[in-house]
XYZ file of N, CA and C in Angstrom:
795
model
N 103.898 115.100 118.191
C 103.742 114.953 116.768
C 103.091 113.826 116.132
N 102.696 114.181 115.154
C 102.719 113.315 113.828
C 102.897 113.676 112.487
N 104.398 112.627 113.206
C 105.728 113.220 112.036
C 105.225 113.536 110.734
N 104.275 111.550 110.414
C 103.878 111.205 108.375
C 103.257 112.395 108.829
N 102.178 112.558 109.687
C 101.633 114.368 108.864
C 102.228 115.505 108.897
N 103.565 115.503 109.783
C 104.512 116.838 109.231
C 104.764 116.706 108.279
N 105.539 115.386 107.679
C 106.594 115.437 106.655
C 105.087 114.798 105.132
N 104.357 115.048 105.108
C 103.252 115.285 104.487
C 102.961 116.462 103.834
N 102.645 117.174 105.174
C 102.400 118.657 104.957
C 103.748 119.811 104.672
N 104.492 118.829 105.379
C 106.171 120.683 105.160
C 106.935 119.845 104.498
N 107.092 118.825 103.743
C 107.724 118.863 102.889
C 107.508 117.960 101.851
N 106.514 116.578 101.790
C 106.437 116.201 99.941
C 106.204 116.900 98.943
N 104.869 117.887 99.467
C 105.051 118.594 98.639
C 105.951 119.692 98.547
N 106.816 119.898 98.213
C 108.436 120.694 98.200
C 109.277 119.741 97.465
N 108.852 118.012 97.587
C 109.428 116.944 96.736
C 108.717 117.139 95.149
N 109.582 115.891 94.249
C 109.477 115.786 93.189
C 110.177 114.328 92.924
N 109.100 113.574 93.873
C 109.621 112.452 93.784
C 109.496 111.199 92.876
N 109.744 110.248 92.112
C 109.796 109.238 91.266
C 108.940 107.655 91.765
N 107.912 108.505 92.432
C 106.543 107.974 92.960
C 105.900 106.350 91.641
N 105.974 106.957 90.359
C 105.040 106.844 89.760
C 105.741 105.080 89.495
N 107.622 104.846 89.799
C 107.920 104.301 89.128
C 107.543 102.659 89.783
N 107.082 103.225 91.356
C 106.006 101.477 91.911
C 105.087 102.121 92.103
N 104.225 101.633 90.887
C 103.043 101.842 90.657
C 101.898 101.444 92.230
N 102.231 100.248 92.827
C 101.422 99.402 93.678
C 101.811 100.296 94.940
N 102.134 100.432 94.987
C 102.953 102.087 95.937
C 102.736 103.745 95.968
N 102.548 104.228 97.556
C 102.403 105.422 97.249
C 102.688 106.152 99.297
N 102.458 106.768 99.032
C 102.951 107.115 100.638
C 101.602 108.741 101.030
N 100.685 109.065 99.888
C 99.737 109.484 101.113
C 98.786 108.553 100.722
N 97.795 108.680 101.399
C 96.808 107.833 101.463
C 95.705 107.222 100.392
N 95.387 106.412 99.645
C 94.676 106.570 98.320
C 93.486 104.701 99.033
N 93.014 105.315 97.881
C 91.706 103.378 97.847
C 92.341 102.401 97.523
N 92.668 101.198 98.240
C 93.257 100.572 97.504
C 94.670 100.285 98.096
N 95.023 101.016 98.970
C 96.456 100.698 99.841
C 95.312 100.663 101.360
N 97.208 99.818 101.982
C 96.995 100.346 103.263
C 98.189 100.349 103.716
N 98.347 100.645 105.000
C 99.964 100.827 105.695
C 101.094 99.202 105.707
N 102.441 99.820 104.741
C 103.277 98.663 104.741
C 102.956 97.132 105.916
N 103.103 98.017 106.981
C 102.886 97.474 108.418
C 101.745 96.654 108.356
N 100.874 96.590 108.123
C 99.719 95.072 107.285
C 99.607 93.946 107.230
N 100.935 94.359 105.818
C 101.681 93.380 104.848
C 102.566 92.221 105.733
N 102.532 91.410 105.505
C 103.611 91.042 105.662
C 104.584 90.686 104.689
N 105.944 90.803 105.617
C 107.433 91.360 105.054
C 108.374 90.871 105.053
N 109.339 89.796 104.219
C 110.969 89.359 104.829
C 111.502 90.832 104.678
N 112.115 91.181 106.115
C 113.244 92.583 106.097
C 114.289 91.883 106.592
N 115.547 91.851 105.520
C 117.009 91.975 105.531
C 117.725 92.638 106.716
N 118.210 92.990 107.110
C 118.649 93.561 108.298
C 120.640 93.274 108.135
N 120.996 94.216 108.197
C 122.361 93.908 109.038
C 123.648 95.467 108.078
N 124.605 95.391 108.465
C 125.399 96.961 108.493
C 126.031 97.278 106.668
N 127.110 97.429 106.256
C 127.136 97.492 105.158
C 128.284 96.326 105.330
N 128.622 95.640 103.807
C 128.917 94.302 103.664
C 128.561 92.789 104.424
N 127.423 92.948 104.991
C 127.050 91.318 105.492
C 126.585 90.550 104.655
N 126.467 91.409 102.990
C 125.728 90.114 102.096
C 124.880 90.170 101.800
N 123.636 91.400 102.500
C 122.269 91.871 101.520
C 122.491 91.959 100.486
N 122.781 92.569 100.222
C 122.619 92.658 98.701
C 122.909 90.942 97.595
N 123.896 90.637 97.821
C 124.660 89.656 97.148
C 123.011 88.071 97.719
N 123.108 88.148 98.228
C 121.196 86.866 99.207
C 120.515 87.685 98.515
N 119.557 89.083 98.580
C 118.544 89.585 96.904
C 118.913 88.974 96.045
N 120.317 89.451 95.325
C 120.098 88.903 94.022
C 120.428 87.338 93.183
N 120.538 86.417 95.107
C 120.867 84.907 94.309
C 119.416 84.457 94.374
N 118.379 85.463 94.960
C 117.126 84.864 95.417
C 115.993 85.079 94.136
N 116.687 86.239 93.545
C 116.466 87.042 92.071
C 115.206 85.668 91.205
N 115.507 84.491 91.711
C 115.391 83.952 89.659
C 113.573 83.039 91.203
N 114.025 83.415 92.050
C 112.210 83.181 93.178
C 110.970 84.046 92.402
N 110.033 83.381 91.493
C 109.849 84.224 91.052
C 108.226 84.321 92.225
N 107.596 86.191 92.662
C 107.007 86.387 93.024
C 107.120 85.913 94.868
N 108.786 85.848 94.618
C 109.094 86.396 96.486
C 108.997 87.619 96.657
N 110.064 88.122 96.003
C 110.936 89.851 96.186
C 109.705 91.123 95.678
N 110.415 92.196 96.671
C 109.874 93.247 97.128
C 110.634 94.055 95.417
N 110.798 93.484 94.407
C 112.207 94.419 93.796
C 111.411 94.717 92.418
N 110.494 95.840 92.473
C 110.318 96.263 90.935
C 108.568 96.134 91.872
N 108.900 96.360 93.277
C 107.393 96.435 93.984
C 107.501 97.968 94.159
N 108.548 97.260 95.390
C 108.437 98.794 96.593
C 110.195 99.578 96.316
N 110.467 101.057 96.515
C 112.058 100.818 96.552
C 112.998 100.721 97.762
N 114.113 100.491 97.693
C 114.676 100.099 98.115
C 115.443 101.116 100.389
N 116.506 100.976 100.149
C 116.172 102.064 102.053
C 116.419 103.320 100.704
N 117.924 102.849 100.108
C 118.066 104.273 99.250
C 117.369 105.379 98.643
N 115.997 104.571 98.562
C 115.361 105.066 98.050
C 114.493 105.798 99.491
N 113.978 104.623 99.535
C 112.715 105.509 100.942
C 113.941 106.786 102.143
N 115.186 106.286 102.404
C 115.497 106.982 102.527
C 116.134 108.668 101.784
N 116.149 108.978 100.280
C 116.012 110.076 99.546
C 114.069 110.837 99.915
N 113.599 110.232 99.736
C 112.212 109.876 99.387
C 111.764 110.787 101.010
N 112.261 110.514 102.344
C 111.487 110.562 103.379
C 112.937 111.405 104.660
N 113.620 110.227 105.022
C 114.193 110.400 105.796
C 114.961 112.168 105.742
N 115.995 111.994 104.317
C 116.733 113.189 104.109
C 116.068 113.947 103.713
N 115.147 114.207 103.276
C 114.524 115.894 103.111
C 113.414 116.294 103.894
N 113.406 115.172 105.291
C 112.922 115.883 106.610
C 113.722 116.003 106.992
N 114.836 115.370 107.374
C 115.897 115.715 108.155
C 116.481 117.331 107.546
N 116.378 117.067 106.333
C 116.741 119.009 105.664
C 116.176 119.951 106.292
N 115.130 119.146 106.049
C 113.630 120.243 106.453
C 113.694 120.978 107.743
N 114.220 119.671 108.113
C 114.031 119.935 110.139
C 114.963 121.050 110.895
N 116.607 120.428 109.950
C 117.621 121.225 110.726
C 118.074 122.739 109.629
N 116.313 123.136 108.813
C 116.704 123.866 107.774
C 117.604 124.606 106.235
N 117.879 123.263 106.395
C 118.411 123.047 105.228
C 118.626 123.043 103.641
N 118.875 123.985 102.784
C 117.916 122.951 101.478
C 117.419 121.994 101.073
N 117.380 121.110 100.501
C 116.043 120.120 99.824
C 117.027 120.064 99.309
N 118.167 118.523 98.869
C 118.280 118.010 97.630
C 118.970 116.764 98.076
N 119.691 116.561 96.793
C 119.914 115.079 96.569
C 121.399 115.142 97.506
N 121.570 114.275 98.269
C 122.526 114.000 99.071
C 123.628 112.701 98.707
N 125.088 112.775 98.488
C 125.703 111.702 97.710
C 126.543 110.649 98.629
N 126.875 111.292 99.051
C 128.626 111.846 99.913
C 127.587 110.413 101.643
N 127.983 108.981 101.814
C 127.444 108.252 102.515
C 128.109 109.168 103.727
N 128.867 109.728 104.024
C 128.935 109.752 105.497
C 128.008 111.350 105.861
N 127.132 111.794 105.156
C 126.177 113.005 104.843
C 124.928 112.701 105.122
N 124.987 111.041 104.278
C 123.481 110.567 104.291
C 123.243 110.285 106.082
N 123.944 109.568 106.637
C 124.119 108.613 107.922
C 123.561 109.647 108.355
N 124.791 111.241 108.669
C 124.298 112.214 109.647
C 122.596 112.567 109.180
N 122.255 112.725 108.293
C 120.681 113.178 108.168
C 119.745 112.259 108.902
N 120.791 110.385 108.074
C 118.852 110.345 108.566
C 119.467 109.452 110.724
N 120.613 110.245 111.154
C 120.917 110.216 112.538
C 119.639 111.290 113.376
N 119.874 112.687 112.258
C 119.210 113.174 112.401
C 117.351 113.825 112.517
N 117.056 112.630 111.455
C 115.399 111.805 111.767
C 115.168 111.010 112.654
N 116.566 110.411 112.774
C 115.954 109.127 113.876
C 115.922 109.759 115.105
N 116.331 110.860 114.897
C 116.504 111.454 116.733
C 115.272 112.161 116.962
N 114.425 112.874 115.380
C 112.429 113.768 116.387
C 111.716 112.258 115.801
N 112.158 110.526 114.924
C 110.489 110.062 114.548
C 111.557 109.011 115.209
N 110.584 108.629 116.260
C 110.946 107.154 116.615
C 110.620 105.783 115.494
N 111.652 105.195 116.128
C 112.321 104.305 114.991
C 113.029 104.340 113.485
N 112.995 106.022 113.624
C 114.427 106.518 111.908
C 113.252 105.359 111.069
N 114.433 104.654 109.980
C 114.173 104.145 109.617
C 112.812 102.893 108.872
N 112.553 102.084 110.177
C 112.132 101.035 110.443
C 110.630 101.932 110.459
N 110.113 102.975 110.530
C 108.768 104.473 110.930
C 108.523 104.798 109.611
N 109.697 105.206 108.891
C 109.730 105.752 107.395
C 109.525 104.875 106.320
N 109.671 103.597 106.265
C 109.345 102.311 105.307
C 108.090 101.994 106.168
N 106.937 102.082 107.575
C 105.842 101.894 107.305
C 104.645 103.248 106.892
N 105.473 103.821 106.780
C 104.824 105.798 106.276
C 103.924 105.153 104.810
N 104.807 104.263 104.292
C 104.571 103.469 103.093
C 102.953 102.987 102.200
N 102.108 102.920 101.612
C 101.098 102.833 101.391
C 101.387 101.270 100.089
N 100.871 100.209 100.276
C 100.849 99.063 99.487
C 99.636 98.287 98.715
N 99.651 97.839 98.175
C 98.716 97.698 97.955
C 97.673 96.759 97.992
N 96.351 96.664 98.188
C 95.942 95.915 100.028
C 95.483 94.251 98.582
N 95.672 94.646 97.480
C 95.447 93.346 96.766
C 96.965 92.171 96.181
N 98.304 93.083 97.025
C 99.457 92.257 96.077
C 99.235 90.945 97.090
N 99.960 90.250 95.874
C 99.450 88.443 97.104
C 100.749 87.646 96.793
N 102.211 88.996 96.077
C 103.397 88.044 96.637
C 104.515 87.895 97.973
N 104.799 87.611 98.003
C 106.106 87.164 99.447
C 107.212 88.983 99.097
N 106.949 89.699 99.683
C 107.625 90.641 100.057
C 109.077 90.229 100.602
N 110.184 90.812 99.507
C 111.351 90.385 100.317
C 112.492 91.878 99.972
N 113.058 92.602 100.660
C 113.377 93.919 100.807
C 114.594 93.820 101.543
N 115.406 94.799 101.715
C 116.406 95.604 102.837
C 115.805 96.781 103.299
N 116.232 96.941 104.698
C 116.100 98.634 104.787
C 116.202 98.697 105.741
N 116.534 98.194 106.734
C 116.504 98.870 108.416
C 117.920 98.574 108.604
N 118.913 99.820 109.431
C 120.037 98.718 110.680
C 119.759 99.319 112.116
N 120.561 98.785 112.707
C 121.140 98.796 114.333
C 119.400 98.574 115.641
N 120.051 98.131 116.005
C 118.856 97.809 117.335
C 117.011 98.377 117.606
N 117.665 99.598 117.558
C 116.681 100.595 118.473
C 115.616 100.154 116.188
N 116.251 100.566 115.225
C 115.504 100.435 114.025
C 114.508 99.158 113.927
N 115.171 98.021 114.316
C 114.775 96.452 114.607
C 113.858 96.135 116.033
N 114.037 96.785 116.707
C 113.243 96.705 118.330
C 111.820 97.230 117.521
N 111.914 99.099 117.085
C 110.455 99.320 116.583
C 109.500 98.422 115.708
N 110.545 97.359 114.701
C 110.035 96.586 113.099
C 109.216 95.817 114.580
N 109.372 95.460 115.532
C 109.556 93.844 115.668
C 108.610 93.985 117.061
N 108.112 95.020 116.776
C 106.930 95.634 118.839
C 106.464 95.955 117.700
N 105.667 96.743 116.596
C 105.326 97.202 116.376
C 104.295 96.156 114.979
N 105.221 95.786 114.239
C 105.039 95.205 112.756
C 105.100 92.995 113.509
N 104.395 92.732 113.617
C 104.320 91.445 113.611
C 104.388 90.500 112.595
N 103.543 91.227 111.727
C 103.713 90.155 110.431
C 104.924 90.477 109.608
N 105.961 90.882 110.038
C 107.639 91.697 109.756
C 108.076 90.226 109.968
N 109.219 89.595 108.772
C 110.032 88.763 109.806
C 111.280 89.726 108.709
N 111.758 89.671 110.398
C 113.169 90.798 110.552
C 114.158 89.626 110.358
N 115.154 89.626 109.524
C 116.128 88.574 109.262
C 117.371 89.481 109.097
N 118.165 89.209 110.726
C 119.512 89.490 110.850
C 120.178 88.998 110.342
N 121.647 89.848 109.126
C 122.559 89.381 108.746
C 124.053 89.457 109.278
N 124.904 88.533 109.907
C 126.308 89.744 111.104
C 127.040 89.085 110.003
N 128.303 89.743 110.570
C 129.155 89.715 110.237
C 130.574 90.762 110.773
N 131.434 89.480 111.070
C 132.482 90.652 111.176
C 133.240 91.879 111.405
N 133.428 92.850 112.169
C 133.986 93.774 111.293
C 134.629 94.012 110.081
N 136.150 93.599 110.428
C 136.569 93.192 109.289
C 136.664 93.243 108.022
N 135.506 91.604 108.049
C 135.414 91.397 106.470
C 134.351 92.163 105.962
N 133.746 93.243 106.726
C 133.130 93.322 106.087
C 133.604 95.159 105.591
N 135.080 95.396 106.042
C 136.090 96.883 106.118
C 136.736 95.917 104.814
N 137.070 95.284 104.234
C 137.599 93.983 103.342
C 136.734 94.341 102.596
N 135.733 93.727 102.229
C 134.414 93.485 101.253
C 133.758 95.370 100.415
N 133.662 96.255 101.406
C 133.277 96.956 101.212
C 134.698 97.861 100.645
N 136.371 97.097 100.922
C 137.271 98.171 100.418
C 137.597 98.180 98.714
N 136.493 96.528 98.552
C 136.804 96.128 96.880
C 135.484 96.356 96.467
N 134.660 96.552 97.366
C 133.143 96.976 96.421
C 133.596 98.190 95.505
N 133.035 98.164 94.052
C 132.548 98.942 93.104
C 130.996 99.410 93.080
N 131.319 100.244 93.735
C 129.687 100.957 94.101
C 129.561 102.387 93.881
N 128.839 103.056 93.078
C 128.630 104.328 92.750
C 128.106 104.861 94.294
N 127.170 103.807 94.852
C 126.913 104.569 96.406
C 128.023 104.766 96.881
N 129.419 104.205 97.101
C 129.973 104.610 98.045
C 130.740 105.590 97.809
N 130.353 106.790 98.080
C 131.321 108.134 98.026
C 131.162 108.627 99.282
N 132.032 109.231 99.320
C 133.150 109.367 100.646
C 133.879 110.377 100.453
N 134.989 111.394 101.902
C 136.664 111.230 101.561
C 136.563 110.519 102.930
N 138.087 109.994 102.554
C 138.544 108.924 103.777
C 139.217 109.492 105.056
N 139.511 108.104 105.060
C 139.266 108.884 107.401
C 141.176 107.340 107.554
N 141.593 107.463 108.235
C 142.358 106.821 108.765
C 142.163 106.148 110.650
N 141.859 106.386 110.562
C 140.786 106.132 112.617
C 140.339 105.431 112.727
N 140.708 104.158 114.089
C 140.510 102.935 113.362
C 140.068 102.578 115.388
N 140.174 103.696 115.833
C 139.890 103.622 117.075
C 138.272 103.472 117.519
N 137.552 103.889 116.310
C 136.257 103.362 116.725
C 135.613 102.160 116.548
N 136.493 100.910 116.160
C 136.714 99.909 116.132
C 136.856 98.634 117.686
N 135.615 97.740 117.518
C 136.035 96.788 118.671
C 137.670 96.586 119.191
N 137.694 96.224 120.067
C 139.894 97.070 120.426
C 140.009 94.760 119.877
N 139.451 94.115 120.080
C 139.153 92.408 118.805
C 140.241 92.710 117.503
N 139.364 93.709 117.367
C 140.348 93.755 115.812
C 140.589 95.153 115.471
N 140.932 95.707 116.421
C 141.906 96.768 115.737
C 143.071 95.938 115.269
N 143.796 95.378 115.058
C 145.311 94.748 115.293
C 144.931 94.281 113.993
N 144.220 93.554 113.464
C 144.425 92.578 111.953
C 143.985 94.149 110.834
N 142.446 94.840 111.357
C 142.127 95.951 110.588
C 143.471 96.951 110.377
N 144.323 96.932 111.658
C 145.522 98.279 110.843
C 146.931 97.552 110.507
N 146.645 96.232 110.203
C 147.867 94.876 109.262
C 146.807 95.203 107.875
N 146.210 94.932 108.118
C 145.303 95.006 106.576
C 145.166 96.538 106.169
N 145.187 97.263 107.112
C 145.018 98.872 106.100
C 146.737 99.596 105.899
N 147.220 98.782 106.161
C 149.033 99.022 106.015
C 149.560 98.553 105.237
N 148.665 96.673 105.078
C 149.105 96.574 103.199
C 148.012 97.042 102.049
N 147.224 98.228 102.156
C 146.346 98.806 101.244
C 144.890 97.033 101.131
N 144.678 96.729 102.109
C 143.765 95.777 101.897
C 142.038 95.747 101.943
N 142.738 97.108 102.696
C 141.352 97.807 103.430
C 141.631 99.618 103.773
N 140.343 100.361 102.347
C 141.134 101.956 102.270
C 140.165 102.818 102.542
N 141.282 103.418 102.858
C 140.289 104.971 103.324
C 139.054 104.949 103.726
N 138.534 104.970 102.827
C 136.780 105.433 102.199
C 136.447 104.098 103.259
N 136.845 103.311 103.055
C 136.180 102.209 103.874
C 136.172 102.257 105.288
N 136.721 102.735 106.211
C 137.038 103.073 107.143
C 136.026 104.193 107.334
N 135.845 104.941 106.638
C 135.697 106.310 106.635
C 133.613 106.156 106.648
N 133.545 104.951 106.137
C 132.251 104.672 105.821
C 131.400 103.789 107.289
N 132.389 103.029 107.223
C 132.256 102.054 108.158
C 131.722 102.281 109.844
N 133.023 103.804 110.210
C 133.003 104.580 111.346
C 131.158 105.622 110.955
N 131.228 105.712 109.944
C 130.428 106.671 110.621
C 128.701 105.998 110.466
N 128.505 104.403 109.423
C 127.548 103.667 110.351
C 127.863 103.597 111.141
N 128.725 103.153 112.359
C 129.477 102.475 113.655
C 128.537 103.514 114.565
N 129.022 105.142 114.183
C 128.700 105.565 115.044
C 126.623 105.894 115.091
N 125.742 105.542 114.201
C 125.163 105.519 113.852
C 123.934 104.164 113.990
N 124.482 102.816 114.332
C 124.159 101.853 114.566
C 124.692 100.898 115.401
N 125.759 101.337 115.453
C 126.950 99.894 116.715
C 126.985 99.070 115.664
N 127.915 97.733 116.528
C 128.229 96.884 116.158
C 127.787 95.591 116.596
N 127.066 95.510 117.187
C 127.261 94.609 117.805
C 124.932 94.141 117.553
N 124.620 92.436 116.999
C 123.109 92.421 116.683
C 122.506 92.135 117.670
N 121.196 92.191 117.583
C 120.274 92.511 118.024
C 119.975 91.506 119.604
N 119.869 92.386 120.299
C 120.069 91.198 121.825
C 119.195 90.435 122.132
N 118.336 91.322 122.233
C 116.418 90.334 122.307
C 115.902 89.610 120.919
N 117.713 88.963 120.255
C 116.093 87.943 119.350
C 114.995 87.143 120.053
N 115.939 86.344 120.544
C 115.120 85.294 120.737
C 113.355 85.526 121.842
N 113.382 86.638 121.929
C 111.816 86.845 122.906
C 111.259 87.511 121.870
N 111.134 87.492 120.197
C 110.181 87.766 119.109
C 110.025 86.168 118.232
N 109.085 86.495 117.868
C 109.076 84.745 116.795
C 109.723 85.500 115.328
N 109.654 86.638 115.497
C 109.324 86.958 113.473
C 111.272 86.653 113.554
N 111.514 86.862 114.707
C 113.522 87.310 114.918
C 114.799 86.191 114.516
N 115.069 86.510 113.104
C 116.096 85.925 112.601
C 117.493 85.613 112.567
N 118.420 85.709 112.953
C 119.755 85.968 112.308
C 120.110 84.453 111.816
N 121.136 85.061 111.241
C 122.233 84.085 110.187
C 123.676 84.538 109.980
N 124.334 84.414 110.794
C 125.471 84.458 111.449
C 126.211 84.051 109.752
N 126.623 85.357 109.084
C 127.465 85.035 107.317
C 129.021 84.403 107.576
N 129.484 84.460 108.771
C 130.747 84.395 108.773
C 130.981 83.170 108.300
N 130.027 82.319 109.128
C 130.423 80.665 108.830
C 129.648 80.348 108.130
N 128.996 80.318 107.416
C 128.133 80.506 106.713
C 128.461 80.391 104.409
N 128.143 80.193 103.661
C 128.901 80.785 102.054
C 127.946 81.289 101.789
N 127.476 81.993 100.768
C 126.784 82.350 100.425
C 125.219 81.750 99.690
N 125.333 81.042 99.432
C 124.474 79.853 99.036
C 123.716 79.638 100.433
N 124.266 79.648 101.523
C 123.539 78.794 102.727
C 123.043 80.016 103.370
N 123.337 81.109 102.914
C 122.569 81.878 103.158
C 121.544 82.434 102.503
N 121.926 81.882 100.976
C 120.273 82.707 100.358
C 119.253 81.409 100.960
N 120.129 79.986 100.433
C 119.276 79.152 101.167
C 118.628 79.197 102.497
N 119.058 79.602 103.741
C 118.660 80.319 104.606
C 116.786 80.918 104.912
N 116.973 82.077 104.138
C 116.580 83.300 103.862
C 115.084 82.648 103.170
N 115.341 81.868 102.000
C 114.676 81.200 100.981
C 113.622 79.965 102.511
N 114.411 79.657 102.979
C 113.689 78.822 104.398
C 112.344 79.935 105.497
N 113.514 81.022 105.252
C 112.435 81.755 106.001
C 111.565 81.939 105.432
N 111.251 82.573 104.309
C 110.227 83.248 103.174
C 109.216 81.952 103.324
N 109.481 80.962 102.828
C 108.591 79.694 102.195
C 107.630 79.471 103.911
N 108.561 79.580 105.255
C 107.628 79.156 106.537
C 107.201 80.684 106.413
N 107.378 81.996 106.117
C 106.204 82.844 106.338
C 104.880 82.962 105.747
N 104.552 82.025 104.225
C 104.257 81.103 103.680
C 103.289 81.064 104.306
N 103.424 79.727 104.484
C 102.393 78.927 105.604
C 102.453 79.635 106.749
N 102.714 80.226 106.994
C 102.403 81.069 108.646
C 100.703 82.102 108.228
N 101.074 82.449 106.451
C 99.174 83.466 106.041
C 98.814 82.538 106.345
């Protein structure tokens, strides 16, 4: 099954997508566009709370380095491709989904049909041939999406940010983001055993919220907790341990990877 053709034939015509917001990007074939997998791209990877948005924000002063304003975000690609296609495959009405746990369920359903999940969805984008800037965005989660991207798109530099789950839960609990919508939960059994006691104490103290637990639990069901284990086999894979670096140091490490990638072109 050619899932991209299925999407373009069965799903895309039923959507009213704000594609005009990104004039250099298209989903359908157009002159002067080529698949995103053929472009150089620096892709931040990390679970919720690892600092992707903070890192991107700190790098926005580097003129020409970012995909902001050029490419849709992971959330938008999920809204454009993965979620409506999963809805169509499930026989559900096509429409926006705000609850994050339901979004995880739909992206998982998409990945059960489309190998590579969101990595494949990103690769369906077509970007202008003559775009000359350095593309930096975030869009992948988990081992399957990372492996798919590394094996199929050697021009992509994959940077995985890793952080222990308790710190991620605390960050998410203190975050004010309209995207973090879902019903709360109080189940900690999904956490790795070595983190449960600390998480339980913080939950009892109100430093971890039930909403954060629900989001991280649903994310773990999709993508697990462990970093990509085979990174050393790929020259275009990089791992940054956020636990032992300040935000400035993380941003500086990403900037070095951007510069090195540019020199290799």
